PDB file of C-alpha atoms in Angstrom:
ATOM      1  CA  ALA D  27     -18.213 -17.037 -17.149  1.00 57.00           C
ATOM      2  CA  ILE D  28     -18.189 -13.275 -17.002  1.00 67.00           C
ATOM      3  CA  PRO D  29     -16.626 -11.575 -20.003  1.00 69.00           C
ATOM      4  CA  GLY D  30     -12.889 -12.096 -19.789  1.00 71.00           C
ATOM      5  CA  GLU D  31     -10.837 -13.747 -17.097  1.00 78.00           C
ATOM      6  CA  SER D  32     -12.861 -14.584 -13.988  1.00 87.00           C
ATOM      7  CA  VAL D  33      -9.988 -15.094 -11.530  1.00 91.00           C
ATOM      8  CA  LEU D  34      -7.713 -12.283 -10.377  1.00 92.00           C
ATOM      9  CA  PHE D  35      -4.214 -13.440  -9.405  1.00 95.00           C
ATOM     10  CA  ILE D  36      -2.142 -11.151  -7.163  1.00 96.00           C
ATOM     11  CA  GLU D  37       1.561 -11.817  -6.611  1.00 96.00           C
ATOM     12  CA  VAL D  38       3.680  -9.787  -4.179  1.00 96.00           C
ATOM     13  CA  PHE D  39       7.450  -9.611  -4.643  1.00 95.00           C
ATOM     14  CA  ASP D  40      10.233  -7.967  -2.684  1.00 94.00           C
ATOM     15  CA  TYR D  41      12.618  -5.628  -4.487  1.00 93.00           C
ATOM     16  CA  ASP D  42      16.313  -6.417  -4.731  1.00 92.00           C
ATOM     17  CA  ASP D  43      18.897  -4.028  -6.172  1.00 92.00           C
ATOM     18  CA  PHE D  44      21.096  -7.009  -6.997  1.00 91.00           C
ATOM     19  CA  GLY D  45      19.848 -10.418  -7.998  1.00 90.00           C
ATOM     20  CA  SER D  46      16.278 -11.376  -8.584  1.00 93.00           C
ATOM     21  CA  ASP D  47      13.181 -10.209  -6.750  1.00 93.00           C
ATOM     22  CA  ASP D  48      11.722 -12.906  -4.508  1.00 93.00           C
ATOM     23  CA  LEU D  49       8.096 -13.967  -4.305  1.00 94.00           C
ATOM     24  CA  ILE D  50       6.690 -13.066  -0.896  1.00 95.00           C
ATOM     25  CA  GLY D  51       3.341 -14.682  -1.574  1.00 96.00           C
ATOM     26  CA  LYS D  52       0.320 -14.805  -3.826  1.00 96.00           C
ATOM     27  CA  THR D  53      -3.446 -14.982  -3.588  1.00 96.00           C
ATOM     28  CA  ARG D  54      -6.341 -15.505  -5.972  1.00 95.00           C
ATOM     29  CA  ILE D  55      -9.751 -13.832  -6.005  1.00 93.00           C
ATOM     30  CA  ASP D  56     -12.665 -15.453  -7.823  1.00 91.00           C
ATOM     31  CA  LEU D  57     -14.434 -12.526  -9.487  1.00 89.00           C
ATOM     32  CA  GLU D  58     -17.235 -14.656 -10.899  1.00 88.00           C
ATOM     33  CA  ASP D  59     -18.365 -15.601  -7.377  1.00 87.00           C
ATOM     34  CA  ARG D  60     -18.627 -11.912  -6.509  1.00 84.00           C
ATOM     35  CA  TRP D  61     -20.376 -10.985  -9.749  1.00 83.00           C
ATOM     36  CA  PHE D  62     -23.265 -13.371  -9.037  1.00 85.00           C
ATOM     37  CA  ASP D  63     -23.426 -12.886  -5.231  1.00 86.00           C
ATOM     38  CA  LYS D  64     -26.366 -10.591  -4.415  1.00 88.00           C
ATOM     39  CA  ARG D  65     -24.994  -9.834  -0.943  1.00 87.00           C
ATOM     40  CA  TRP D  66     -21.652  -8.671  -2.342  1.00 84.00           C
ATOM     41  CA  ASN D  67     -23.374  -6.530  -4.974  1.00 81.00           C
ATOM     42  CA  LYS D  68     -25.399  -4.755  -2.278  1.00 82.00           C
ATOM     43  CA  LEU D  69     -22.307  -3.832  -0.238  1.00 82.00           C
ATOM     44  CA  GLY D  70     -21.861  -0.081  -0.116  1.00 77.00           C
ATOM     45  CA  GLU D  71     -25.386   0.885  -1.174  1.00 76.00           C
ATOM     46  CA  GLU D  72     -25.877   2.723   2.107  1.00 73.00           C
ATOM     47  CA  GLN D  73     -22.988   5.039   1.189  1.00 70.00           C
ATOM     48  CA  MET D  74     -24.327   6.008  -2.236  1.00 69.00           C
ATOM     49  CA  SER D  75     -25.139   9.659  -2.727  1.00 66.00           C
ATOM     50  CA  THR D  76     -28.449  10.900  -4.087  1.00 67.00           C
ATOM     51  CA  ASP D  77     -26.922  14.311  -4.823  1.00 67.00           C
ATOM     52  CA  ALA D  78     -26.746  14.796  -8.615  1.00 61.00           C
ATOM     53  CA  LYS D  79     -23.363  16.532  -8.273  1.00 62.00           C
ATOM     54  CA  SER D  80     -21.818  13.589  -6.482  1.00 61.00           C
ATOM     55  CA  MET D  81     -20.591  10.486  -8.168  1.00 59.00           C
ATOM     56  CA  LEU D  82     -22.831   7.521  -7.397  1.00 61.00           C
ATOM     57  CA  TRP D  83     -20.424   4.927  -6.121  1.00 64.00           C
ATOM     58  CA  LYS D  84     -20.927   1.837  -4.011  1.00 70.00           C
ATOM     59  CA  TYR D  85     -17.768   1.529  -1.940  1.00 74.00           C
ATOM     60  CA  LYS D  86     -16.800  -2.019  -1.114  1.00 79.00           C
ATOM     61  CA  PRO D  87     -14.979  -2.633   2.166  1.00 81.00           C
ATOM     62  CA  LEU D  88     -11.247  -3.222   2.323  1.00 86.00           C
ATOM     63  CA  GLU D  89     -10.397  -6.860   2.651  1.00 90.00           C
ATOM     64  CA  ARG D  90      -7.368  -8.748   3.833  1.00 94.00           C
ATOM     65  CA  ARG D  91      -6.097 -11.572   1.690  1.00 95.00           C
ATOM     66  CA  THR D  92      -3.644 -14.200   2.931  1.00 96.00           C
ATOM     67  CA  LEU D  93      -0.426 -14.517   0.946  1.00 97.00           C
ATOM     68  CA  ARG D  94       0.868 -18.037   0.370  1.00 96.00           C
ATOM     69  CA  VAL D  95       3.688 -19.741  -1.512  1.00 95.00           C
ATOM     70  CA  PRO D  96       3.501 -23.279  -2.914  1.00 92.00           C
ATOM     71  CA  SER D  97       6.531 -24.424  -0.893  1.00 93.00           C
ATOM     72  CA  SER D  98       4.954 -23.743   2.519  1.00 93.00           C
ATOM     73  CA  HIS D  99       1.728 -24.509   4.345  1.00 94.00           C
ATOM     74  CA  GLN D 100       2.230 -21.426   6.525  1.00 96.00           C
ATOM     75  CA  PRO D 101       0.825 -18.042   5.459  1.00 95.00           C
ATOM     76  CA  GLN D 102       3.505 -15.579   4.362  1.00 95.00           C
ATOM     77  CA  GLY D 103       1.597 -12.484   5.408  1.00 95.00           C
ATOM     78  CA  THR D 104      -1.451 -10.551   4.285  1.00 96.00           C
ATOM     79  CA  ILE D 105      -2.280  -7.889   1.757  1.00 95.00           C
ATOM     80  CA  GLU D 106      -5.041  -5.353   2.253  1.00 95.00           C
ATOM     81  CA  CYS D 107      -6.896  -4.508  -0.935  1.00 92.00           C
ATOM     82  CA  TRP D 108     -10.113  -3.138  -2.320  1.00 87.00           C
ATOM     83  CA  VAL D 109     -11.766  -5.153  -5.092  1.00 85.00           C
ATOM     84  CA  ASP D 110     -14.745  -4.038  -7.161  1.00 82.00           C
ATOM     85  CA  ILE D 111     -16.145  -4.949 -10.546  1.00 79.00           C
ATOM     86  CA  MET D 112     -17.141  -2.128 -12.846  1.00 73.00           C
ATOM     87  CA  GLU D 113     -19.870  -2.585 -15.424  1.00 67.00           C
TER      88      GLU D 113
END
């Protein structure tokens, strides 16, 4: 296992002025799979700068994650996010 928690849990809630906020959906991302995947680690290398003044950064693509709730087999929507692991 990588140092620390290896699964990222994302929960999306609505906002209610009165009453409780409701869970729209949640998703999980296995960070350990990404850490050891050579293809994922190479993503963004073509965008890295060789200029010493620029920050060397490998941008990962945005990804869409399906939001689900335990009470339904139907997806509840999607969330678009950018996930990277910093050393």
